[in-house]
JSON list of C-alpha atoms in Angstrom, two decimals:
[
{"chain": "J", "resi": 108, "resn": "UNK", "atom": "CA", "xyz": [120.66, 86.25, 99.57]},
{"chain": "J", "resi": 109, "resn": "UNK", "atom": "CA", "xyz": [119.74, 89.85, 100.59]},
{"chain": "J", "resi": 110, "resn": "UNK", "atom": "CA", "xyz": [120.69, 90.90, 103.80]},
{"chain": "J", "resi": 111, "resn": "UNK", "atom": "CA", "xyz": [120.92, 94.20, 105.78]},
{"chain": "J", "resi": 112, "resn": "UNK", "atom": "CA", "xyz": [123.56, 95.06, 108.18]},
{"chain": "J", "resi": 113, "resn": "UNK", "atom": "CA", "xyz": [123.56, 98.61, 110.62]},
{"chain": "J", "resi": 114, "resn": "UNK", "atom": "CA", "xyz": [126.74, 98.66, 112.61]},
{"chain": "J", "resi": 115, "resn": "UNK", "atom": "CA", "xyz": [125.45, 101.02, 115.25]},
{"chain": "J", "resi": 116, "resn": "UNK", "atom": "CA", "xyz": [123.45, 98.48, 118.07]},
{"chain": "J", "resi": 117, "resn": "UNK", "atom": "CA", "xyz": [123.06, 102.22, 119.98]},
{"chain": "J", "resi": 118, "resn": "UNK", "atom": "CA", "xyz": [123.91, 106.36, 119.53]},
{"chain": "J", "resi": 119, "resn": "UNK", "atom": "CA", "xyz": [123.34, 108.65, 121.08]},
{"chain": "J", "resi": 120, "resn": "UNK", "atom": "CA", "xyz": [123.78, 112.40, 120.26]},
{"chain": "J", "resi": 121, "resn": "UNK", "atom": "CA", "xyz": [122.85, 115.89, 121.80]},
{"chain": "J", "resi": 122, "resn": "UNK", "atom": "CA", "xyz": [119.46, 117.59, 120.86]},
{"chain": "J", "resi": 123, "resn": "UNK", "atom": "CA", "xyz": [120.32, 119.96, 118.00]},
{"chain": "J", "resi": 124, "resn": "UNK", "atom": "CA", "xyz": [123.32, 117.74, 116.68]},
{"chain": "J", "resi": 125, "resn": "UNK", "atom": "CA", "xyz": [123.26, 115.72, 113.15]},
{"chain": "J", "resi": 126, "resn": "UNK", "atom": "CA", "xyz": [122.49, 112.67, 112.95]},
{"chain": "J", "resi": 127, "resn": "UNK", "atom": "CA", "xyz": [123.95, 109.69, 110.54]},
{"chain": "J", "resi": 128, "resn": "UNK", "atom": "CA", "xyz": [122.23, 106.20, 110.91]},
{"chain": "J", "resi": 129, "resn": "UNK", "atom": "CA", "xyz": [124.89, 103.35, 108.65]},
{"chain": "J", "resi": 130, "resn": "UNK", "atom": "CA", "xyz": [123.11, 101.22, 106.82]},
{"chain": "J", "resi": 131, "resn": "UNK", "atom": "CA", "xyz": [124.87, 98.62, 104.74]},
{"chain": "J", "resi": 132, "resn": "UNK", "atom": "CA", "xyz": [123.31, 95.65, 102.35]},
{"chain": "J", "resi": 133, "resn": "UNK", "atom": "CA", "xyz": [123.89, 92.63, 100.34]},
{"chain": "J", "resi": 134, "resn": "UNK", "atom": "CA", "xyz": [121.36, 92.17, 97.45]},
{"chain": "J", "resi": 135, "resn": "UNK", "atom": "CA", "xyz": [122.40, 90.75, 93.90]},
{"chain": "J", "resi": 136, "resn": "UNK", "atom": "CA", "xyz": [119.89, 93.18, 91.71]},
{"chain": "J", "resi": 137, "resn": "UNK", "atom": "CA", "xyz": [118.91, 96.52, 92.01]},
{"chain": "J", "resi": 138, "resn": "UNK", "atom": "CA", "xyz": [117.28, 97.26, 95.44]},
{"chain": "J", "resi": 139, "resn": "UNK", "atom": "CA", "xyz": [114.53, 98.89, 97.06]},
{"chain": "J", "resi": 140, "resn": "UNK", "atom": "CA", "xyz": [115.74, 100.38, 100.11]},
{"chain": "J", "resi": 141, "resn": "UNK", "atom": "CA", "xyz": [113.66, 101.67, 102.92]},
{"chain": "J", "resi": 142, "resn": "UNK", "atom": "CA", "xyz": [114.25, 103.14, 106.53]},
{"chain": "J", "resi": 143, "resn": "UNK", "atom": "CA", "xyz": [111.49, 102.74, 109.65]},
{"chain": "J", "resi": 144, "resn": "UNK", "atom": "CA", "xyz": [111.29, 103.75, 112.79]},
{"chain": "J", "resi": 145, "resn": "UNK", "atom": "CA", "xyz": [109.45, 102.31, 115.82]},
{"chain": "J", "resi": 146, "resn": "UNK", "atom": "CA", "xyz": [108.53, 103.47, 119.36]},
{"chain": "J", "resi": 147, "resn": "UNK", "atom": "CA", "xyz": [108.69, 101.56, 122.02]},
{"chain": "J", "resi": 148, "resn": "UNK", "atom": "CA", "xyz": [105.61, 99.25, 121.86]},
{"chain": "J", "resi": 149, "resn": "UNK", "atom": "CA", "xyz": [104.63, 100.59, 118.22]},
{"chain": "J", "resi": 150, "resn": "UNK", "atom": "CA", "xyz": [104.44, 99.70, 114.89]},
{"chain": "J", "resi": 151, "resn": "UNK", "atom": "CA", "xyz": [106.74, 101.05, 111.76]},
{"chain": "J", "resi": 152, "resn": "UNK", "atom": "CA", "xyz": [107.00, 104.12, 110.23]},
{"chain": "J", "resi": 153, "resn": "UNK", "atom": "CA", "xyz": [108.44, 104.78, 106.86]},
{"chain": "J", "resi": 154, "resn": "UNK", "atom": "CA", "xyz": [110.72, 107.67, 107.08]},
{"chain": "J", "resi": 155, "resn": "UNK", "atom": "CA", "xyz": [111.80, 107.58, 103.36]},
{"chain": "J", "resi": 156, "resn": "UNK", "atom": "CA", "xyz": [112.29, 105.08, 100.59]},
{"chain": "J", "resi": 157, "resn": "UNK", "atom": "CA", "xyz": [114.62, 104.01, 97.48]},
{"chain": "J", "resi": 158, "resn": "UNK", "atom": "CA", "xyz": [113.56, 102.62, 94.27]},
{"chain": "J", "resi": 159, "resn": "UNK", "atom": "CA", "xyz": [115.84, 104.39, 91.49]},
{"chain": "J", "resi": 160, "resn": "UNK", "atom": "CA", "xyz": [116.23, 107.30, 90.25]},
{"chain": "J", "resi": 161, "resn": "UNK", "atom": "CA", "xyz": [117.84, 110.41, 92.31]},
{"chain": "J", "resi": 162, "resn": "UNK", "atom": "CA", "xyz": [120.23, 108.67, 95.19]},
{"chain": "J", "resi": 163, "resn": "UNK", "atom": "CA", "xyz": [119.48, 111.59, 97.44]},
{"chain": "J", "resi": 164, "resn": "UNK", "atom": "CA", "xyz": [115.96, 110.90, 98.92]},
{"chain": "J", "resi": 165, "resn": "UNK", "atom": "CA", "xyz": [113.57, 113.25, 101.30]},
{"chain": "J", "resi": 166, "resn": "UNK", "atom": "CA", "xyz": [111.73, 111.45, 103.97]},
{"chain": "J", "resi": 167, "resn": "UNK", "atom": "CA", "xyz": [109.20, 112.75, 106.57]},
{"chain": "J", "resi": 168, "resn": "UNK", "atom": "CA", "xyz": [110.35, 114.77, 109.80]},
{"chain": "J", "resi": 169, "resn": "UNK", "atom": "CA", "xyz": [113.65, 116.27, 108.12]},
{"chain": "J", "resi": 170, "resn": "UNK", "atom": "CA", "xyz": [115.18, 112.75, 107.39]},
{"chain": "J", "resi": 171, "resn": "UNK", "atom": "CA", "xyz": [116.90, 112.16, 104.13]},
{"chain": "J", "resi": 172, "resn": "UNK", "atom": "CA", "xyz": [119.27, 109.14, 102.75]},
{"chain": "J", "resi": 173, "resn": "UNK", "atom": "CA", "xyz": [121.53, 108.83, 100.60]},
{"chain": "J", "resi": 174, "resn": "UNK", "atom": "CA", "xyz": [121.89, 105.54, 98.48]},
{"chain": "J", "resi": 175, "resn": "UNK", "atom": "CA", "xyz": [125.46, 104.43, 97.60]},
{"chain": "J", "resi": 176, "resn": "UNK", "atom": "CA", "xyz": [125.66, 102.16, 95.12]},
{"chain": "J", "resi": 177, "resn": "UNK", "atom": "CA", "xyz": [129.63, 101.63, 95.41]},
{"chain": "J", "resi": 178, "resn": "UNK", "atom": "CA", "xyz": [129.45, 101.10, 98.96]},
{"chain": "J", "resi": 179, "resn": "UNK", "atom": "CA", "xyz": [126.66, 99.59, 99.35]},
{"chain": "J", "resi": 180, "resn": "UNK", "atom": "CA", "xyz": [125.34, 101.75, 101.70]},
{"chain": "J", "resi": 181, "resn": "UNK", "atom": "CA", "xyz": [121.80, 103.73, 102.53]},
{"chain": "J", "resi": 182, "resn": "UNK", "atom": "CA", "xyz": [122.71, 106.21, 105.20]},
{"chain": "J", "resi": 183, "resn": "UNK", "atom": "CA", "xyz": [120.04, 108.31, 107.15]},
{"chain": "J", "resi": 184, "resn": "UNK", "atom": "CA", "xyz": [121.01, 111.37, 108.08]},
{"chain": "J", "resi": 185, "resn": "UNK", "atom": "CA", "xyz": [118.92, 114.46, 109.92]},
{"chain": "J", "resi": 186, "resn": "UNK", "atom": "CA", "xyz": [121.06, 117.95, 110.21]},
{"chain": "J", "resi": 187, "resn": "UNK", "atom": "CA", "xyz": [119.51, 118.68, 113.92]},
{"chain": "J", "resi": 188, "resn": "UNK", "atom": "CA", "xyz": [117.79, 115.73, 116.15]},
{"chain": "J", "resi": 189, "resn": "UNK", "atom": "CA", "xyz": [115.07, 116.52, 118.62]},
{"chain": "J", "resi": 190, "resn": "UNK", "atom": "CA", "xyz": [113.96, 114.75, 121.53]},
{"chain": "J", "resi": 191, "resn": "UNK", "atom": "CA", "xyz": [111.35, 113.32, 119.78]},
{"chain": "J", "resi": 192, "resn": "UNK", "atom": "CA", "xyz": [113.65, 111.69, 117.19]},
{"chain": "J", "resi": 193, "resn": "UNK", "atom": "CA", "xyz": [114.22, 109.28, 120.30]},
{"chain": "J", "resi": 194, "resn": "UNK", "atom": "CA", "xyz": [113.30, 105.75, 118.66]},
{"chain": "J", "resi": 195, "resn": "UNK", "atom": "CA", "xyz": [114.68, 102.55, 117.19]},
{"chain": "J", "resi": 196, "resn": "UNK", "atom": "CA", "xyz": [115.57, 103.22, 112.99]},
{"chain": "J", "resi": 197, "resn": "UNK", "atom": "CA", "xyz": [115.78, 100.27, 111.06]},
{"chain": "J", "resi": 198, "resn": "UNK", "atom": "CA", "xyz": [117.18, 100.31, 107.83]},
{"chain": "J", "resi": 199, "resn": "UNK", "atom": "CA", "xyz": [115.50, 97.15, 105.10]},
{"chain": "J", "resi": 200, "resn": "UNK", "atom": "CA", "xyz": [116.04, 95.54, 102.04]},
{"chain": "J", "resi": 201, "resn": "UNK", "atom": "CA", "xyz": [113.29, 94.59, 99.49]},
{"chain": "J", "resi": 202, "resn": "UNK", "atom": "CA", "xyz": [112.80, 93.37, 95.78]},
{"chain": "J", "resi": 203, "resn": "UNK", "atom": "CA", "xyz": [109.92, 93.63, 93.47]},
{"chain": "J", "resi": 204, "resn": "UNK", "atom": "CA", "xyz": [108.08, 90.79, 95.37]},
{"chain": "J", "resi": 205, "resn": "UNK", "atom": "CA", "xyz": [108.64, 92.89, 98.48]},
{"chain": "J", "resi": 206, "resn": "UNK", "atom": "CA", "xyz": [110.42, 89.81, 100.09]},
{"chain": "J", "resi": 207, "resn": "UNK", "atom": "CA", "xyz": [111.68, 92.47, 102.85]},
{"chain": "J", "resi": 208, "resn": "UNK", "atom": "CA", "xyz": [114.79, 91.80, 104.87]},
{"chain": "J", "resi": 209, "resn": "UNK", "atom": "CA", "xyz": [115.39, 94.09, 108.25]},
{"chain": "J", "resi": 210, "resn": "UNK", "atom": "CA", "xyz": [118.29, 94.94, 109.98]},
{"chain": "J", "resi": 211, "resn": "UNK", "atom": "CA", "xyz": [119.37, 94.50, 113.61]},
{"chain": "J", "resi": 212, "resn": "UNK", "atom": "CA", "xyz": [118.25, 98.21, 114.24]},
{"chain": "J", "resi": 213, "resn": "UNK", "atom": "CA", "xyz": [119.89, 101.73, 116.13]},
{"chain": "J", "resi": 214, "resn": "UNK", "atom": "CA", "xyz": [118.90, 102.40, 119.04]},
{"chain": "J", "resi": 215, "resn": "UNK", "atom": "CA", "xyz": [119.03, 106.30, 119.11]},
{"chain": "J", "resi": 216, "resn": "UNK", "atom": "CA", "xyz": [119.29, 108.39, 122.20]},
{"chain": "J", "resi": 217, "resn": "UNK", "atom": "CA", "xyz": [118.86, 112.40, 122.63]},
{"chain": "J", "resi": 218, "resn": "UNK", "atom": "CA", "xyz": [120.70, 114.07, 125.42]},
{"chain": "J", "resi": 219, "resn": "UNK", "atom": "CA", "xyz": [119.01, 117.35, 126.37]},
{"chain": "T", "resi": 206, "resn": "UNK", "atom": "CA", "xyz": [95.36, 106.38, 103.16]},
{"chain": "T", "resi": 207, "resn": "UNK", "atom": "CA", "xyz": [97.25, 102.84, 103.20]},
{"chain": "T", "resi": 208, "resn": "UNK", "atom": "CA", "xyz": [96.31, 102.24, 106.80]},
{"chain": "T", "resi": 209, "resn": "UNK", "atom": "CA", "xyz": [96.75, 98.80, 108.60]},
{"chain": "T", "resi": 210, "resn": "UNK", "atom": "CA", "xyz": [95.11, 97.48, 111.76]},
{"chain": "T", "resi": 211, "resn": "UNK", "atom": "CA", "xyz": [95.52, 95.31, 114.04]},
{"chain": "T", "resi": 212, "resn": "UNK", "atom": "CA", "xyz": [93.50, 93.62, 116.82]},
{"chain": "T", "resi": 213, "resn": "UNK", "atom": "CA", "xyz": [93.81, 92.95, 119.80]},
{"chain": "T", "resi": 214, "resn": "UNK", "atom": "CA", "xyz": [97.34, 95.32, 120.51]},
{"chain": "T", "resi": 215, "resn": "UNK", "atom": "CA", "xyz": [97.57, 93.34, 123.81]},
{"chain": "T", "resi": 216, "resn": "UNK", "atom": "CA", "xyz": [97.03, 89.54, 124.71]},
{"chain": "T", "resi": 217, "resn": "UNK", "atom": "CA", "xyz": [97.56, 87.71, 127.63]},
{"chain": "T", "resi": 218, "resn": "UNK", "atom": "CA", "xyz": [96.89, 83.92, 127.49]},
{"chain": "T", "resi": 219, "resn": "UNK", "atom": "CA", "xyz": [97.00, 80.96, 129.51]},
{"chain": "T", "resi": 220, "resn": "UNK", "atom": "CA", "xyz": [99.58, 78.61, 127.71]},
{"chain": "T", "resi": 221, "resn": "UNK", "atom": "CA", "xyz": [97.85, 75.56, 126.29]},
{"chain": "T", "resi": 222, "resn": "UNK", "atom": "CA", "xyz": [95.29, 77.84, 124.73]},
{"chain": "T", "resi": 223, "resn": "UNK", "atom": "CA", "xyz": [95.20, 79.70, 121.27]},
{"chain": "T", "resi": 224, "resn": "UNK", "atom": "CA", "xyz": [95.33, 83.19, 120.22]},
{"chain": "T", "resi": 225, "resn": "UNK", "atom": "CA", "xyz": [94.05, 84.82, 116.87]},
{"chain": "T", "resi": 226, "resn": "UNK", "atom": "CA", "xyz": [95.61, 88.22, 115.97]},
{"chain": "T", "resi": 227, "resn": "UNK", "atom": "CA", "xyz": [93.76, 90.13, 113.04]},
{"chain": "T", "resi": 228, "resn": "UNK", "atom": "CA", "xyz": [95.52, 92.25, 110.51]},
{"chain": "T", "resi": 229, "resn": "UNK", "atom": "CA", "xyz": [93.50, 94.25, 108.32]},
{"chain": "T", "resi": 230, "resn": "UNK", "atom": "CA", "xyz": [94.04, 97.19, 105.45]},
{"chain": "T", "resi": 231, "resn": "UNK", "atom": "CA", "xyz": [91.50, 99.52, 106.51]},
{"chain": "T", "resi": 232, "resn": "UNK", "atom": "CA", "xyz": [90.95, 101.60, 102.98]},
{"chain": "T", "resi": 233, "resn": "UNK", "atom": "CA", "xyz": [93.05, 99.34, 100.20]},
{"chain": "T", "resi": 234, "resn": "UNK", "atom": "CA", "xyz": [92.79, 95.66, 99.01]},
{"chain": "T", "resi": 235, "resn": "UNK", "atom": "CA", "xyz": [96.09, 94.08, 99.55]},
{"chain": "T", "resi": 236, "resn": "UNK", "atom": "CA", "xyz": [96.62, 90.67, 98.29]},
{"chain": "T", "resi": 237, "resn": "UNK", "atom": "CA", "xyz": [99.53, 90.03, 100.15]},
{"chain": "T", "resi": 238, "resn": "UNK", "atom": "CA", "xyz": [99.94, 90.25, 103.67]},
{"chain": "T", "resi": 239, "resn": "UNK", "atom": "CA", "xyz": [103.33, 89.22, 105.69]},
{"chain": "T", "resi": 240, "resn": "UNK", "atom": "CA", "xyz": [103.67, 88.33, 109.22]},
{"chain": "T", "resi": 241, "resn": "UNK", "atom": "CA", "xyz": [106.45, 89.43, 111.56]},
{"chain": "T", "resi": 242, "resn": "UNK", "atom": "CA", "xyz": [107.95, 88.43, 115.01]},
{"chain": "T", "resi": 243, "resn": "UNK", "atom": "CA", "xyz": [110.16, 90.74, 116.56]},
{"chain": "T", "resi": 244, "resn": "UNK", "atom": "CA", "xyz": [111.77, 89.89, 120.46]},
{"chain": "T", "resi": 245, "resn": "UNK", "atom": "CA", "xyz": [112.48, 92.88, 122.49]},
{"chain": "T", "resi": 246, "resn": "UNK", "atom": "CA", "xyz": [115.38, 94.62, 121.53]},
{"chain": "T", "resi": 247, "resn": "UNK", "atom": "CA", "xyz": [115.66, 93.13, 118.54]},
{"chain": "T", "resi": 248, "resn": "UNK", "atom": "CA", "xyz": [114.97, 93.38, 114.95]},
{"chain": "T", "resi": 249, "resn": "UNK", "atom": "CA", "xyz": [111.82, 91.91, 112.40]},
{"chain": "T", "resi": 250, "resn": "UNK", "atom": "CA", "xyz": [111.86, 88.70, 111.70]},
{"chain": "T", "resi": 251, "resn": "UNK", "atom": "CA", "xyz": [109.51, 87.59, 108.58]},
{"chain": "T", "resi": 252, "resn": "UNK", "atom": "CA", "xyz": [107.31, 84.41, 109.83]},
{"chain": "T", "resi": 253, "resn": "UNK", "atom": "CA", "xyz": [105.35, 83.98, 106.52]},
{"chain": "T", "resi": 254, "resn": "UNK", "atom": "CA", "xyz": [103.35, 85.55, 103.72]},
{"chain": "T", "resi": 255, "resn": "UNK", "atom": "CA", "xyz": [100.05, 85.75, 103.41]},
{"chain": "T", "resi": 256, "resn": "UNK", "atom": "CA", "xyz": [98.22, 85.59, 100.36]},
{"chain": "T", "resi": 257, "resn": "UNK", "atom": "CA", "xyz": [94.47, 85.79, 99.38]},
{"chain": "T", "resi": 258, "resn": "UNK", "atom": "CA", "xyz": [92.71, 83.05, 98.52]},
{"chain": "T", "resi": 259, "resn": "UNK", "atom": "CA", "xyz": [95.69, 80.83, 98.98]},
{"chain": "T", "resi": 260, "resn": "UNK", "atom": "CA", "xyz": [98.43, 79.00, 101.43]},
{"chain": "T", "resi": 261, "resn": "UNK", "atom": "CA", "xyz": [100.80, 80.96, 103.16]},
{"chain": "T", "resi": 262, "resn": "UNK", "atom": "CA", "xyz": [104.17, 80.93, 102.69]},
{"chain": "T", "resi": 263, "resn": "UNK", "atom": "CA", "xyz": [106.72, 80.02, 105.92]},
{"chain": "T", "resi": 264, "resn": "UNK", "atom": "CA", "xyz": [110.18, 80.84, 106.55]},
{"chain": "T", "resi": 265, "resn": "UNK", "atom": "CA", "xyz": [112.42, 78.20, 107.19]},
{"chain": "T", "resi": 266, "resn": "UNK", "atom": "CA", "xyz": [112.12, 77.28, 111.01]},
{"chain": "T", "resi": 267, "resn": "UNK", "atom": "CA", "xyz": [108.33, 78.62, 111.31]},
{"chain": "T", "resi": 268, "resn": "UNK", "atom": "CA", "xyz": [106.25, 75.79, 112.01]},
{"chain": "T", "resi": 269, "resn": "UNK", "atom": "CA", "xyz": [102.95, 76.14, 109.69]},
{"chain": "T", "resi": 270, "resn": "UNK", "atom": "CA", "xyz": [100.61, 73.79, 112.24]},
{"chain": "T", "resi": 271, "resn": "UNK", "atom": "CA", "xyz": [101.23, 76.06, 115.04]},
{"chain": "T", "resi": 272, "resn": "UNK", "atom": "CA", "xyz": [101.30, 79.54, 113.39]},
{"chain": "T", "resi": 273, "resn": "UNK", "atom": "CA", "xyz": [97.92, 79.40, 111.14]},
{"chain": "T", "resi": 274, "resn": "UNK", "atom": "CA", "xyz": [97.72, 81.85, 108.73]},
{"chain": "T", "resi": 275, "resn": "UNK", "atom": "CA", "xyz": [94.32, 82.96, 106.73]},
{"chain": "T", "resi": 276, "resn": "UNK", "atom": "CA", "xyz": [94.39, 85.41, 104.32]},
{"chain": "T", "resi": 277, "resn": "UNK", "atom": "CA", "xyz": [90.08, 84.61, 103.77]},
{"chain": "T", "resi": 278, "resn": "UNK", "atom": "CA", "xyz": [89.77, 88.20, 101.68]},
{"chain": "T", "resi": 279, "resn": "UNK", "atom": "CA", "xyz": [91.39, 91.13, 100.60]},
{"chain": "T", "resi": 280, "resn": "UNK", "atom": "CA", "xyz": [91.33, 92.90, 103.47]},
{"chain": "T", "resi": 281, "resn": "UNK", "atom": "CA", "xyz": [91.93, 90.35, 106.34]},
{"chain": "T", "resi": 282, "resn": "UNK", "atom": "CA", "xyz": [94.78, 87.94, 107.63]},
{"chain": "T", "resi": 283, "resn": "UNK", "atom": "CA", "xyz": [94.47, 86.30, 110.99]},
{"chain": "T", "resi": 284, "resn": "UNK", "atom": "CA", "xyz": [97.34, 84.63, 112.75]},
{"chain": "T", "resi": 285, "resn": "UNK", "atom": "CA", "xyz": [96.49, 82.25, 115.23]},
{"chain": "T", "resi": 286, "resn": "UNK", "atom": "CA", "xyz": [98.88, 81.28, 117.56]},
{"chain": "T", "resi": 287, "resn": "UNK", "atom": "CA", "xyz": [97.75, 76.92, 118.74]},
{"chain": "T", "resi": 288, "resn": "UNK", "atom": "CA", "xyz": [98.77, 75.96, 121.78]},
{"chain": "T", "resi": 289, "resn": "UNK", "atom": "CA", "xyz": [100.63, 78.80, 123.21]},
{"chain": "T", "resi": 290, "resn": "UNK", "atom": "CA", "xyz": [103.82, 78.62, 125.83]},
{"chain": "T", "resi": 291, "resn": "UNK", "atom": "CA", "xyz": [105.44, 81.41, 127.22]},
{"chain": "T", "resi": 292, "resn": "UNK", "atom": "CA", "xyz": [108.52, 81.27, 124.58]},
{"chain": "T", "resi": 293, "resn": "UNK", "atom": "CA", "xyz": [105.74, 82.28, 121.79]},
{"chain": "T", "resi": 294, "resn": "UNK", "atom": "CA", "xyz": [105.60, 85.34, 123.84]},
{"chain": "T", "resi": 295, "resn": "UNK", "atom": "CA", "xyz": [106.56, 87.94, 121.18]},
{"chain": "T", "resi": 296, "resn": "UNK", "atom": "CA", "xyz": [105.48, 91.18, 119.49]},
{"chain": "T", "resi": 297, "resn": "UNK", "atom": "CA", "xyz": [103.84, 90.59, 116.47]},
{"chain": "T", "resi": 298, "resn": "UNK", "atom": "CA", "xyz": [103.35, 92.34, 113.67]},
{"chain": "T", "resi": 299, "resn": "UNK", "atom": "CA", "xyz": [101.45, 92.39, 110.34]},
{"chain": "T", "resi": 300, "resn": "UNK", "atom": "CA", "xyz": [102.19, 94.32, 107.37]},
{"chain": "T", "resi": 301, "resn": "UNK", "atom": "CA", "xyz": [100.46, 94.60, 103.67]},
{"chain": "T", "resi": 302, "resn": "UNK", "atom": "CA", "xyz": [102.00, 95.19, 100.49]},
{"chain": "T", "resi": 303, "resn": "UNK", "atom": "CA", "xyz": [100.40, 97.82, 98.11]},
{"chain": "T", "resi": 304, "resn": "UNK", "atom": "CA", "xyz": [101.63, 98.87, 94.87]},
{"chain": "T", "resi": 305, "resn": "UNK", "atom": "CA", "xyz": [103.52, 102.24, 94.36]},
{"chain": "T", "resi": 306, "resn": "UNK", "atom": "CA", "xyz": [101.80, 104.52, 92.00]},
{"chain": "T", "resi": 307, "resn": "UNK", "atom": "CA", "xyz": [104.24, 103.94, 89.13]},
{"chain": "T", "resi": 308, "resn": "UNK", "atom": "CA", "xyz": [102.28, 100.43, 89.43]},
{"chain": "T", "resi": 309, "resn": "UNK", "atom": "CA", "xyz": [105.71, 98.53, 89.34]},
{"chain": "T", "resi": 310, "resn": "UNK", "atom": "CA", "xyz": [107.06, 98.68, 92.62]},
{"chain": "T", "resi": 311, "resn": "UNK", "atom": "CA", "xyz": [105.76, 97.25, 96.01]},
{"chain": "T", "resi": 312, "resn": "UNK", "atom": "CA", "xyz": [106.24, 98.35, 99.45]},
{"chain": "T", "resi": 313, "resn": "UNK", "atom": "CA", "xyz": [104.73, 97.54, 102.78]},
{"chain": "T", "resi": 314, "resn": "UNK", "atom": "CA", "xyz": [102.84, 99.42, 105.34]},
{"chain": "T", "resi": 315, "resn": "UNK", "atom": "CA", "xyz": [102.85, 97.90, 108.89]},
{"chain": "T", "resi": 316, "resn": "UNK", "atom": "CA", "xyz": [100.45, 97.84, 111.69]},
{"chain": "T", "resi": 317, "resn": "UNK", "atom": "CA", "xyz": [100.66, 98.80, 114.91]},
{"chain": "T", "resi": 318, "resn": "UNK", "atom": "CA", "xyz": [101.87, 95.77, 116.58]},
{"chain": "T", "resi": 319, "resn": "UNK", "atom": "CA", "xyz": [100.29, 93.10, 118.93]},
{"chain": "T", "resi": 320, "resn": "UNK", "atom": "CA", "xyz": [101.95, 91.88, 122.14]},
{"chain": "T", "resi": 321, "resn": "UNK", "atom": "CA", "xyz": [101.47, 88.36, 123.10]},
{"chain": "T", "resi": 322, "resn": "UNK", "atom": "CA", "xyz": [102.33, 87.34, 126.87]},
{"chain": "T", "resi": 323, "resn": "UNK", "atom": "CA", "xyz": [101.55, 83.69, 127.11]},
{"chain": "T", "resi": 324, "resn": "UNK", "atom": "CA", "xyz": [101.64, 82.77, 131.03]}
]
């Protein structure tokens, strides 16, 4: 069974600092990764997805990830946070029938 | 493009009575439609999928008779929430899968979220 795990419940880091988001998952086929983020009392975003080909993908507002298939891991990463990077990121897990699987979430915090 | 409502954002119900949340795909067809649950603080839970012109599909502790899904065209699911008590209290939230341009690959776009308070 697929399954998505982000060790980090909460981080917080200084405006201007970089930012890495874990992400680690379970899935017994190639999969389609994807990272979302939601303010409070929103919807999802998509910041950036994976579905093959170059491991090193661009996402909106300066976000990129990095898919490792060794370790089994899709990290987000943004060299300098602002204030208004402020959300909750979750990192999911999909096949082709888009049966999507979510992890627990980060809570990220920006100190001024 | 690839935009997804949803109506009402807010509800506030007596319990006892029912609540229908819409979910549409405002400028695509989507043929699948899938329903979340998310408690504060806490991550997406998938409740069912919704396809056209068929049943939907529950996950395993979702019960079907109180969570009714219709998926009557390609552009609309409804939930409707029977007989609601304050633990169905919840953010809900719809989503619709569209195919990637490549034409093999999926993925979802999600609306914005309605919040159920069932007093």
């Amino acid at each position: 069974a697929q399954s998505v795990t982000q060790p980090d419940i909460h981080i917080t880091v200084s405006e201007g600092a970089s930012l890495e988001l874990r992400c680690n998952y379970s899935y017994g086929a190639t999969p389609y990764l994807f990272w979302y983020v939601q303010s409070p009392g929103q919807g999802l975003q998509l910041l950036l997805k994976y579905f093959s080909g170059d491991t090193l993908v661009q996402g909106i507002k300066g976000f990129e990830a990095e898919f490792k298939r060794s370790q089994s891991s899709f990290n987000l990463c943004k060299p300098s946070v602002h204030w208004s990077d402020a959300a909750e990121y979750f990192c999911a897990v999909g096949g082709n029938n888009n049966d999507m699987r979510f992890g627990a979430g980060t809570r990220l915090t920006v100190k001024p | 493009g690839a935009v997804v409502s949803q109506h009402p954002s807010w509800v506030i119900c007596k319990s006892g009575t029912s609540v229908k949340i819409e979910c549409r795909s405002l400028d695509f067809q989507a043929t699948t439609m899938f329903w979340y649950r998310q408690f504060p603080k806490q991550s997406l839970m998938l409740m069912a999928t919704s396809n056209e012109g068929s049943k939907a599909t529950y996950e395993q502790g979702v019960e079907k008779d109180k969570f009714l899904i219709n998926h009557a065209s390609l552009t609309l699911s409804t939930l409707t929430v029977t007989s609601a008590h304050p633990e169905d209290s919840s953010f809900y939230i719809c989503s619709a899968r569209v195919r990637t341009a490549s034409g093999v690959t999926y993925e979802q776009y999600f609306g914005p979220g309605t919040r159920l308070t069932v007093t």
